[in-house]
CSV table of C-alpha atoms and ligand atoms in Angstrom, one decimal:
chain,number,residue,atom,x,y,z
A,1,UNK,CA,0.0,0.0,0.0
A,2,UNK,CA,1.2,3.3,-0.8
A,3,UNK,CA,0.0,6.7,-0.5
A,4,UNK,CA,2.0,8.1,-3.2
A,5,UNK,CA,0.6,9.0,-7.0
A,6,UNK,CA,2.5,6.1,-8.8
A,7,UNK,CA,4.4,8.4,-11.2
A,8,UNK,CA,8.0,7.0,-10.5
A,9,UNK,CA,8.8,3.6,-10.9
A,10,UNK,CA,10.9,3.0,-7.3
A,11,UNK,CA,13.5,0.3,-6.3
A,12,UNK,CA,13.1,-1.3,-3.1
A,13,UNK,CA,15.7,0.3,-1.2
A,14,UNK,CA,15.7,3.3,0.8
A,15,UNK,CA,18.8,5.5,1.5
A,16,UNK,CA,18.7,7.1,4.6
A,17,UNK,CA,22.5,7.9,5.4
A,18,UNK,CA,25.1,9.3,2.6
A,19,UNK,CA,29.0,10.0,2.9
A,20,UNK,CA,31.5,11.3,0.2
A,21,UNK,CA,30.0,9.0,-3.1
A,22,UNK,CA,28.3,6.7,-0.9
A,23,UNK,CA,25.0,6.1,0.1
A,24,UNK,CA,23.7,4.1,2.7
A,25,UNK,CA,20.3,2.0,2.6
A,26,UNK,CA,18.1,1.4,5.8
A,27,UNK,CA,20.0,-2.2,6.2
A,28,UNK,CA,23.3,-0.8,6.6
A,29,UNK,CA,24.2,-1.9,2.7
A,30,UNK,CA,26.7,1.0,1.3
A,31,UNK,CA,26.8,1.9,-2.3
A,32,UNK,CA,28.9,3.4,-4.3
A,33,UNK,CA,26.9,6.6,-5.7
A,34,UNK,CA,27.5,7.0,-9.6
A,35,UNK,CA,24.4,9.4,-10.2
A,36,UNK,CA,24.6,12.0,-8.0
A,37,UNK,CA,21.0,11.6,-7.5
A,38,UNK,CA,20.6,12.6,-11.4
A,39,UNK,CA,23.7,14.6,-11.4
A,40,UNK,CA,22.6,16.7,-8.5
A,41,UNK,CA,25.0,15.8,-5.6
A,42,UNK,CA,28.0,16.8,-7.8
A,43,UNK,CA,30.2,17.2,-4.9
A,44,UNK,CA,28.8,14.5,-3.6
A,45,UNK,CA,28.0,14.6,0.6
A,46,UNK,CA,30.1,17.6,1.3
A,47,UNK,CA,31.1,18.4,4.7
A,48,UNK,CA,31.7,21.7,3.9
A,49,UNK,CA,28.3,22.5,2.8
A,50,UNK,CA,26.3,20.9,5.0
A,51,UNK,CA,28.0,23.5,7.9
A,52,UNK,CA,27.3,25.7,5.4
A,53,UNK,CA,24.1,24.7,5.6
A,54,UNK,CA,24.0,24.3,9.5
A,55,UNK,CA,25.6,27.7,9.4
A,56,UNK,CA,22.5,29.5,7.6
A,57,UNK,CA,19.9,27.1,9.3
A,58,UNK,CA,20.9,28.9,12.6
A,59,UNK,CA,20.5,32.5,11.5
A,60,UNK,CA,17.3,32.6,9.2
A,61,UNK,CA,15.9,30.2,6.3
A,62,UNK,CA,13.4,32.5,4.4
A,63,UNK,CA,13.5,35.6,3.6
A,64,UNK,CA,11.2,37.0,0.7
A,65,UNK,CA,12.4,38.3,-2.6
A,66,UNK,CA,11.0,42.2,-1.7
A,67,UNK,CA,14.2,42.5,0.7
A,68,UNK,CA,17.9,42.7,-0.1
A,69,UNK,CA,20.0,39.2,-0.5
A,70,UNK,CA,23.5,39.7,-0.2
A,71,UNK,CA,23.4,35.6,-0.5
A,72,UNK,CA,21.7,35.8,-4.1
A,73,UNK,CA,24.3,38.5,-4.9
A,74,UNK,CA,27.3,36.3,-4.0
A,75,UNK,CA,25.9,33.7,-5.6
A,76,UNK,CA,24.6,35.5,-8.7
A,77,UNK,CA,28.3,37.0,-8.6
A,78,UNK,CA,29.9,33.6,-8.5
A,79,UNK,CA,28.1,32.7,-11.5
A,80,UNK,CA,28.6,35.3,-13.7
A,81,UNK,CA,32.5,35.0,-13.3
A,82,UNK,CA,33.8,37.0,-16.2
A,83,UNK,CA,30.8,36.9,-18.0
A,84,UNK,CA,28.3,39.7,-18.7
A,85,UNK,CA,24.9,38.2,-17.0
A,86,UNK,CA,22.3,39.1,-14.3
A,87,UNK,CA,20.8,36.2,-12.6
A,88,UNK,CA,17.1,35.0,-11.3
A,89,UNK,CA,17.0,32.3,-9.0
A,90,UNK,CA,13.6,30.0,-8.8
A,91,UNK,CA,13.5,26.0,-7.6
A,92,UNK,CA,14.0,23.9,-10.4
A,93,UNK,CA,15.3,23.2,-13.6
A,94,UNK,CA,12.0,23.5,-15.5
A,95,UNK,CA,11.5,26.8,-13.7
A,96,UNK,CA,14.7,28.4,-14.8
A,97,UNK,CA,13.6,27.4,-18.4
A,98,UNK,CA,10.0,28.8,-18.1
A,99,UNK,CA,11.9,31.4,-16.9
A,100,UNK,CA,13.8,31.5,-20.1
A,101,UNK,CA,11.6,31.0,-22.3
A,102,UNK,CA,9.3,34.4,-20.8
A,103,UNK,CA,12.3,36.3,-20.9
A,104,UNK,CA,13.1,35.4,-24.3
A,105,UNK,CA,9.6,36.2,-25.6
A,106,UNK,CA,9.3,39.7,-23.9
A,107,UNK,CA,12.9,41.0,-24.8
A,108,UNK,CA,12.5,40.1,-28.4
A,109,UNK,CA,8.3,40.8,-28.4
A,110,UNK,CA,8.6,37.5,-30.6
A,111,UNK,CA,6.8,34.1,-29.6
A,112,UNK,CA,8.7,31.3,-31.8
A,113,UNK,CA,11.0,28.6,-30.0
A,114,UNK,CA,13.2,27.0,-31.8
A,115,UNK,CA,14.2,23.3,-30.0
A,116,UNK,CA,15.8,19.9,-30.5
A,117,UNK,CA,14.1,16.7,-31.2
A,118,UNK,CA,14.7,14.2,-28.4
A,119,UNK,CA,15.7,17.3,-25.8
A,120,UNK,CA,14.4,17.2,-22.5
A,121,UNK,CA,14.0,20.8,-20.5
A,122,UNK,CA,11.4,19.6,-17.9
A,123,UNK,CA,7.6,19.1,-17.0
A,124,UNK,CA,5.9,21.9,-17.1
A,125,UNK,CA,3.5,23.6,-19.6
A,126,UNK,CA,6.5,25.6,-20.9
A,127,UNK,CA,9.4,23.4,-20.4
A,128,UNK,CA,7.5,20.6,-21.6
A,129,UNK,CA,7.0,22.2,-24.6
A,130,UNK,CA,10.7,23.2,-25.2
A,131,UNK,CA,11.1,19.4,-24.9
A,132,UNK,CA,11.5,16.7,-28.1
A,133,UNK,CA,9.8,14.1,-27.3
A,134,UNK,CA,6.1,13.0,-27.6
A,135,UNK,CA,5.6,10.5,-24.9
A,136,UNK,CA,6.8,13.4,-22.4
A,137,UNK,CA,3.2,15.1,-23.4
A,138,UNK,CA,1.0,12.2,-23.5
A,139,UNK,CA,-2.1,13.0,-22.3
A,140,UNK,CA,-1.7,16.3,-21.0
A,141,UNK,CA,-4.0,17.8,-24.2
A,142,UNK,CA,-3.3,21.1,-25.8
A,143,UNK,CA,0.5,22.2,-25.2
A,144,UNK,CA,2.1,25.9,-25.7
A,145,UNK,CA,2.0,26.8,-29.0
A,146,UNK,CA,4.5,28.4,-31.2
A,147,UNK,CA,7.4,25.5,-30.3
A,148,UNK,CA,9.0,23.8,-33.3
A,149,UNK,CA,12.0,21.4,-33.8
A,150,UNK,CA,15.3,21.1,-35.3
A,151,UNK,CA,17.3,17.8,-35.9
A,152,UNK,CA,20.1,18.3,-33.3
A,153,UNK,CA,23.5,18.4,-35.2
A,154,UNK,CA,21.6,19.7,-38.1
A,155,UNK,CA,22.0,23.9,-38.5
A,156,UNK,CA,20.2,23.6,-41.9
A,157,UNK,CA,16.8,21.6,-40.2
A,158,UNK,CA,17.1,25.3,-37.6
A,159,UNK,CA,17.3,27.7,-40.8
A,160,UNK,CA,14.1,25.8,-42.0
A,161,UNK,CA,12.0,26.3,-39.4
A,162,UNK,CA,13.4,30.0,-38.6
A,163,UNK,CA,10.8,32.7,-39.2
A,164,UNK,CA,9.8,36.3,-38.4
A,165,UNK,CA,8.3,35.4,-35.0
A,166,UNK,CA,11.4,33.4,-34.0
A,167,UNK,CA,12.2,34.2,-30.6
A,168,UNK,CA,14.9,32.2,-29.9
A,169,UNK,CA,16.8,28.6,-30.1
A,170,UNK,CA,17.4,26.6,-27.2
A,171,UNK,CA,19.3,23.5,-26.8
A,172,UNK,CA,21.6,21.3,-24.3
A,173,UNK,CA,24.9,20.5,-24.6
A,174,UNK,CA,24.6,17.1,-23.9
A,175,UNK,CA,21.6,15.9,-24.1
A,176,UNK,CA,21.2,14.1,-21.4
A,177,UNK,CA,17.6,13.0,-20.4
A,178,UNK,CA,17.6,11.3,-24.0
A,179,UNK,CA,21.0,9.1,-24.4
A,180,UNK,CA,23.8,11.6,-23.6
A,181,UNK,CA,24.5,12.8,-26.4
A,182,UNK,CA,27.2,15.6,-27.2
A,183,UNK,CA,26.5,17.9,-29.8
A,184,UNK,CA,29.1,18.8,-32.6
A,185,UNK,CA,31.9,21.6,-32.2
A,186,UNK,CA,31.1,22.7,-35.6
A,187,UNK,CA,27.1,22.8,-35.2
A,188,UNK,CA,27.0,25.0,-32.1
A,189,UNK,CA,29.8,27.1,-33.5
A,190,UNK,CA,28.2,27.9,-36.4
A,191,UNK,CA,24.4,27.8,-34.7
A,192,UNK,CA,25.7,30.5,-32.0
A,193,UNK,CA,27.1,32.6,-35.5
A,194,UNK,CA,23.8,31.7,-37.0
A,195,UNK,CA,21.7,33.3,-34.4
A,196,UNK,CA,23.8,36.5,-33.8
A,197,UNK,CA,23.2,37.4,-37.4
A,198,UNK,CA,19.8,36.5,-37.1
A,199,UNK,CA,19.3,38.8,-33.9
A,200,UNK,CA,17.8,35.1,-32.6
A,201,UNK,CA,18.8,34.9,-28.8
A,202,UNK,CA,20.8,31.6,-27.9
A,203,UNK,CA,19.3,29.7,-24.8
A,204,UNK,CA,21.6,27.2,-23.5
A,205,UNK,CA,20.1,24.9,-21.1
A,206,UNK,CA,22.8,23.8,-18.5
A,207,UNK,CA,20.4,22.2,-15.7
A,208,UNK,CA,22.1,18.6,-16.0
A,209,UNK,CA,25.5,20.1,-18.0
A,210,UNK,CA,26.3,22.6,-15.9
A,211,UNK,CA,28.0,23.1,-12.3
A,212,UNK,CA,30.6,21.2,-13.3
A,213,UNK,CA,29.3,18.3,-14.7
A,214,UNK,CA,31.2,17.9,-17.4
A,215,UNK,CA,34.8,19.3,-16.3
A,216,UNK,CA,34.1,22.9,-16.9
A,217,UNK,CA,31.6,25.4,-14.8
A,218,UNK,CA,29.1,25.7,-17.9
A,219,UNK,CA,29.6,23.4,-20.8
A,220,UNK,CA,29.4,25.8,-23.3
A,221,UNK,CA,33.2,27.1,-22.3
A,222,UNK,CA,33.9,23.8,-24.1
A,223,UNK,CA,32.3,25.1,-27.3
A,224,UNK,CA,34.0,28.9,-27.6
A,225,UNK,CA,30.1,30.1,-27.5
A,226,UNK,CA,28.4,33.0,-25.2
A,227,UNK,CA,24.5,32.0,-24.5
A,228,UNK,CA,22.3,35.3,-24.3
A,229,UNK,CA,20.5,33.0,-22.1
A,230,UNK,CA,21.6,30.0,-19.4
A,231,UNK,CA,19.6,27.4,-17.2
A,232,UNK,CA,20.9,25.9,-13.8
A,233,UNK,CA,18.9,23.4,-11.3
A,234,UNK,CA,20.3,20.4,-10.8
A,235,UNK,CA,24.0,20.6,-9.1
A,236,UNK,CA,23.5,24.2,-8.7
A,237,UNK,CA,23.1,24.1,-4.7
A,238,UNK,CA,24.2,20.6,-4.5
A,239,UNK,CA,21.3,19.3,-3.5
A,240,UNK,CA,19.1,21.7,-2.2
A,241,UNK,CA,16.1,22.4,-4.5
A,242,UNK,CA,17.2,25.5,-6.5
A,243,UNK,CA,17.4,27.0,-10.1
A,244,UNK,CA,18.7,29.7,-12.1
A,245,UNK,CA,18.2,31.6,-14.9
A,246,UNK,CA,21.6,33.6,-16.4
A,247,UNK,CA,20.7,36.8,-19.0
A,248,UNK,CA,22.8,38.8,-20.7
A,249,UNK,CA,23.2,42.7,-19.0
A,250,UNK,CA,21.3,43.8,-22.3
A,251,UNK,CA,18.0,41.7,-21.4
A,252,UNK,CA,17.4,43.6,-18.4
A,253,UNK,CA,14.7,46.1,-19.0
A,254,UNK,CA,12.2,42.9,-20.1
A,255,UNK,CA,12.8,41.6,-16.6
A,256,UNK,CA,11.5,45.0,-14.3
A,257,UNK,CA,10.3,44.9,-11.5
A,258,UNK,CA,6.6,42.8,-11.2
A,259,UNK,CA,7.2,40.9,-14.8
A,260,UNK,CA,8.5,37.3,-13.4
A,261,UNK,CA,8.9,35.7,-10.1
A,262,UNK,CA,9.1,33.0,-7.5
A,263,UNK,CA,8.4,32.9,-3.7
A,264,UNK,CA,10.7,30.6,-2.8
A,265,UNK,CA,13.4,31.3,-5.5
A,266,UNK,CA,16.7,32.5,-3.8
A,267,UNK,CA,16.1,30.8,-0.7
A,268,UNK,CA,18.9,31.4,2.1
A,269,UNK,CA,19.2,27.7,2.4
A,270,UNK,CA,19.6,27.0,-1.1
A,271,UNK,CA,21.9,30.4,-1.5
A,272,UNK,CA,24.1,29.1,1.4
A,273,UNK,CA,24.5,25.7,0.0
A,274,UNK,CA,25.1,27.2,-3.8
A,275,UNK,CA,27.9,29.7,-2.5
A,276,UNK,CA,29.8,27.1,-0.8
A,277,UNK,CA,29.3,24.6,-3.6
A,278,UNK,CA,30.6,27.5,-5.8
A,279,UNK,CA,33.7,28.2,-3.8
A,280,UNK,CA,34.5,24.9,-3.9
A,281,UNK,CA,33.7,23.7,-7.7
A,282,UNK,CA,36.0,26.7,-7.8
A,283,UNK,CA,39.2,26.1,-5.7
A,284,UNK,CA,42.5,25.8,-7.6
A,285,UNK,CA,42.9,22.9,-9.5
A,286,UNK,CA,39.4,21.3,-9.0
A,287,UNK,CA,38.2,21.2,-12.9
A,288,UNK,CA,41.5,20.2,-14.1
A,289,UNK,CA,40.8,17.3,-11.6
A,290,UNK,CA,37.4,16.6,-12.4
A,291,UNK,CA,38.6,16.6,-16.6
A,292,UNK,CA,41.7,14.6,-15.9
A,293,UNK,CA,39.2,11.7,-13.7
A,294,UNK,CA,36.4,11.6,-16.3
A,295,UNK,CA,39.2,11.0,-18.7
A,296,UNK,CA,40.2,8.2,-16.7
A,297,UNK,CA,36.5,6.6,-16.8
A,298,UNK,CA,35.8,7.4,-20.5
A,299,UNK,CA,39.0,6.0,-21.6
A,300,UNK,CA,38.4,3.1,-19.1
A,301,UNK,CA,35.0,2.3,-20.2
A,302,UNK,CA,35.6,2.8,-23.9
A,303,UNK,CA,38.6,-0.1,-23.7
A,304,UNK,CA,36.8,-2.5,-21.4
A,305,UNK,CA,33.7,-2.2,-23.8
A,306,UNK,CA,35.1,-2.0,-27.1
A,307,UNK,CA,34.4,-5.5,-28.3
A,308,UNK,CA,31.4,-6.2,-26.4
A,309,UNK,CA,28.4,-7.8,-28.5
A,310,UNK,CA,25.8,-5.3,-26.4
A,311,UNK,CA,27.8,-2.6,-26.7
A,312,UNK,CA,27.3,0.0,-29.6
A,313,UNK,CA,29.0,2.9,-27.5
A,314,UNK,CA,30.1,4.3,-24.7
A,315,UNK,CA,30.8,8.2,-25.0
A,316,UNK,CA,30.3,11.4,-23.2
A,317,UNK,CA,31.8,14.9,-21.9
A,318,UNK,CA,33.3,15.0,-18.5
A,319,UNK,CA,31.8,13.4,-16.0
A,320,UNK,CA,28.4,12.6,-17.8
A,321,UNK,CA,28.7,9.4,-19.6
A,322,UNK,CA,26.6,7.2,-21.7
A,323,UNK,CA,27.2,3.7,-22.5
A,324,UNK,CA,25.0,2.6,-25.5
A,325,UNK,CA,23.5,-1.1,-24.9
A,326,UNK,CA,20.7,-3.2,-26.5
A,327,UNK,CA,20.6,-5.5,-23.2
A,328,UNK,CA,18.1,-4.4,-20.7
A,329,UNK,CA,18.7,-1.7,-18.9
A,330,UNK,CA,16.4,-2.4,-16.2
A,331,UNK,CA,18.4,-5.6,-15.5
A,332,UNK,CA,21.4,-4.1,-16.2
A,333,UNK,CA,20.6,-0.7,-13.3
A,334,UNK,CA,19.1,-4.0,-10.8
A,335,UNK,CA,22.2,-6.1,-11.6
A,336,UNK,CA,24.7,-3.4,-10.7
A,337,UNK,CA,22.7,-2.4,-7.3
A,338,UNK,CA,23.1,-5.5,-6.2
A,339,UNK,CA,26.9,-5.6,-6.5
A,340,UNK,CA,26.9,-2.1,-4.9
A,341,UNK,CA,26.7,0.7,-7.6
A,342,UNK,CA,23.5,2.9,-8.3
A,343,UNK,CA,23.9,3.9,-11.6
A,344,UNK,CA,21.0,5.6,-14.5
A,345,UNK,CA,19.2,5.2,-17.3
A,346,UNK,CA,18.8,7.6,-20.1
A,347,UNK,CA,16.1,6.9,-23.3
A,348,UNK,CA,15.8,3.5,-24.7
A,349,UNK,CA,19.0,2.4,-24.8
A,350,UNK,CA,21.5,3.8,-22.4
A,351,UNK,CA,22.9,3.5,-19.3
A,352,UNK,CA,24.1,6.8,-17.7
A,353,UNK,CA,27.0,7.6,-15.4
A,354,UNK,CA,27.0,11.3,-13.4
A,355,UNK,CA,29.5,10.1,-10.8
A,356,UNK,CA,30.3,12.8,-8.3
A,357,UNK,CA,32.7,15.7,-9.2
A,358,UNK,CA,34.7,14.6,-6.3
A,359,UNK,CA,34.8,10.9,-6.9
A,360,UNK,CA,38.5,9.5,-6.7
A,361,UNK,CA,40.7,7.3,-8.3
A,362,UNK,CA,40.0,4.4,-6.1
A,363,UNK,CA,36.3,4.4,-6.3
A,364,UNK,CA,36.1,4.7,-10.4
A,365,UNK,CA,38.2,1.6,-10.6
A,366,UNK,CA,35.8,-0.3,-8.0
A,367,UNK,CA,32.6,1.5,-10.5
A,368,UNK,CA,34.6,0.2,-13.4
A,369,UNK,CA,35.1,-3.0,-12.3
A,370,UNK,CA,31.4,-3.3,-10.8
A,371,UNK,CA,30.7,-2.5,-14.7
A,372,UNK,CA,32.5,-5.0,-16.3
A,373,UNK,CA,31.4,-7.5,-14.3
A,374,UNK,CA,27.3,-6.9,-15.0
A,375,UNK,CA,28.1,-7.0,-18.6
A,376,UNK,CA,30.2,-10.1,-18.5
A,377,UNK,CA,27.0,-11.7,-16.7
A,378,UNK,CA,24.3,-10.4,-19.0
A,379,UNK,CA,23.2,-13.6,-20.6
A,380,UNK,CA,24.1,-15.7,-18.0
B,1,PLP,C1,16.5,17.6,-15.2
B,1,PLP,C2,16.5,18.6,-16.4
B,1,PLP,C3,15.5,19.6,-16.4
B,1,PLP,C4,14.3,19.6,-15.5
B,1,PLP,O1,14.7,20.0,-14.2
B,1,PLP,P1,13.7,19.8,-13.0
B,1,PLP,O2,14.5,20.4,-11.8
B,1,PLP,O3,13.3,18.4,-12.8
B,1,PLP,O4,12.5,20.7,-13.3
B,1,PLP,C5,15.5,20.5,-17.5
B,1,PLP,N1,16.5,20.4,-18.4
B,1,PLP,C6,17.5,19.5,-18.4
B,1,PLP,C7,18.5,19.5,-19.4
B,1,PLP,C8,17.5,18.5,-17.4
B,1,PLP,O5,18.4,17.6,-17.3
């Protein structure tokens, strides 16, 4: 018996403890954590932030969004690094993208969205859709209009569908939700110089890619491109629910006072968890680390898997991996429990790796070899 709506298929295990990349079930069975919780941990069970945390707790939790925040300016500082953006901070990845997509639509007085097929930017009204993929909207009857889309890698299936009412484009990365799949150098390049001629804005949406994920802050320093527009949830505050829009200085005026916001956006917990998690993701060293690892497990993976009969590919940026299979992944995710690994799924056929940021040497090797072993048992 259960008093919960059904909507999420859940293993039998309950963690109820977590240290560094491992997670503890209510029997006292430790796991070694290679999902972040859907890359969301990226630091994994910090120390540091949960006194952080502990810290803020102590002093106040809530404070609403009509009084200063010198927390959501750190923060919102922190993230704009060298770059020339403002931030608004709501709870979730499909907020920061329904945040997008309004700010898009009002700076440009334009309504068209221009997205990829098999994306995935979230489940609301608006996010859902920005996203790709029918069986997302199944059900749910009449969607936001004036969203059309692109085949990703494809700049000449964007010029198609680009008209006088197009807003703006907005794509991932890595698309992650939908097989982990990186996009082209070339493509974004030239669909970044596409939409600046076009006066198109660009909306990257960094909820899974970003904070680190794959080895640098925002994955589009990996691609030589400035976004008008960014979206953050997932890893932001390691944890804590939070989300974030980034805009462009020059997007301002559509975003006055009264046009868009969220009660619990900016929270003090959230903001004291983000600015430590920031801080940290950006301590000497710590992305060289994080690229120089996910090498490691890429490589790794890609060697151990090369000849494997179920095996089509195993690829990725960073730390956000995807190895290509046509065994079940089901099996595969309940096979790999077992031996001690919680691992994800992403579309039909791949199984997804976000280890945490912080994961060492040690621990990918046991992952690896917790790996190797579940697909040398498949069929038997
Ligand atoms: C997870 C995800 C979202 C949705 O985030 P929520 O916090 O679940 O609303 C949006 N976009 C991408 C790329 C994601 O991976």
């Amino acid at each position: 018996m259960t008093y919960l709506f059904e909507n999420y298929k859940r293993a039998p295990i309950e963690f109820v403890k977590a240290e560094g990349s491992y997670l503890i079930d209510s029997e006292g069975k430790a796991y070694l954590d290679f999902s972040s919780g859907i890359g969301v941990t990226n630091l994994g069970f910090q120390p540091q932030v949960q006194q952080a945390l502990i810290q803020q707790a102590g002093r106040i939790w809530h404070s609403p969004n009509l009084y200063l925040s010198s927390l959501q300016e750190q923060v919102a500082q922190e993230l704009a690094g060298s770059y020339d953006y403002l931030a608004f901070f709501c709870n979730s990845g499909a907020e920061a993208n329904e945040a997008a997509i309004k700010l898009a639509r009002k700076a440009t007085g334009k309504q068209g969205i221009i997205t990829f097929q098999q994306s995935f930017h979230g489940r609301t009204f608006g996010a859902m859709a920005a996203t790709g993929q029918d069986k997302i909207k199944e059900g749910f009857g009449d969607g936001v209009p004036h969203f059309s889309y692109a085949v990703y890698n494809d700049l000449a299936s964007v010029e198609k569908l680009v008209n006088q009412d197009t807003a703006a484009v907005m794509l991932e990365l890595v698309q992650g939700e939908s097989g982990v799949r990186p996009a082209e150098a070339a493509f974004v390049k030239d669909l970044a110089d596409f939409c600046r001629r076009e006066e198109i804005l660009l909306i990257v949406d960094e909820v899974q890619t970003g904070m680190g994920r794959t080895g640098q802050l925002y994955s589009f320093e990996y691609y030589g491109i400035i976004p008008d527009i960014v979206t953050l949830a997932k890893g932001l505050a390691n944890g804590l629910p939070s989300g974030a829009l980034l805009g462009k200085s020059s997007l301002a005026p559509a975003f006055g006072p009264g046009s868009h916001g969220s009660t619990f956006g900016g929270n003090k917990l959230a903001m004291a968890a983000a600015l430590e998690t920031l801080h940290i993701m950006k301590e000497t060293g710590f992305m060289e680390e994080v690229r120089s690892k996910s090498a490691i497990l890429l490589e790794q993976l890609q060697f151990a898997f090369q000849d494997h009969p179920k095996i089509s590919a195993v690829r990725g940026l960073g730390m956000m991996i995807g190895i290509e299979t046509s065994a079940s992944l089901s099996k595969i995710v309940e096979a790999a429990r077992q031996k001690g690994l919680i691992i994800l799924t992403a579309g039909e056929n791949v199984i997804r790796l976000l280890p945490p940021l912080t994961i060492n040497r040690e621990e990918i090797q046991q992952g690896i070899a917790i790996l190797k072993e579940v697909f040398s048992e498949l069929d038997e």
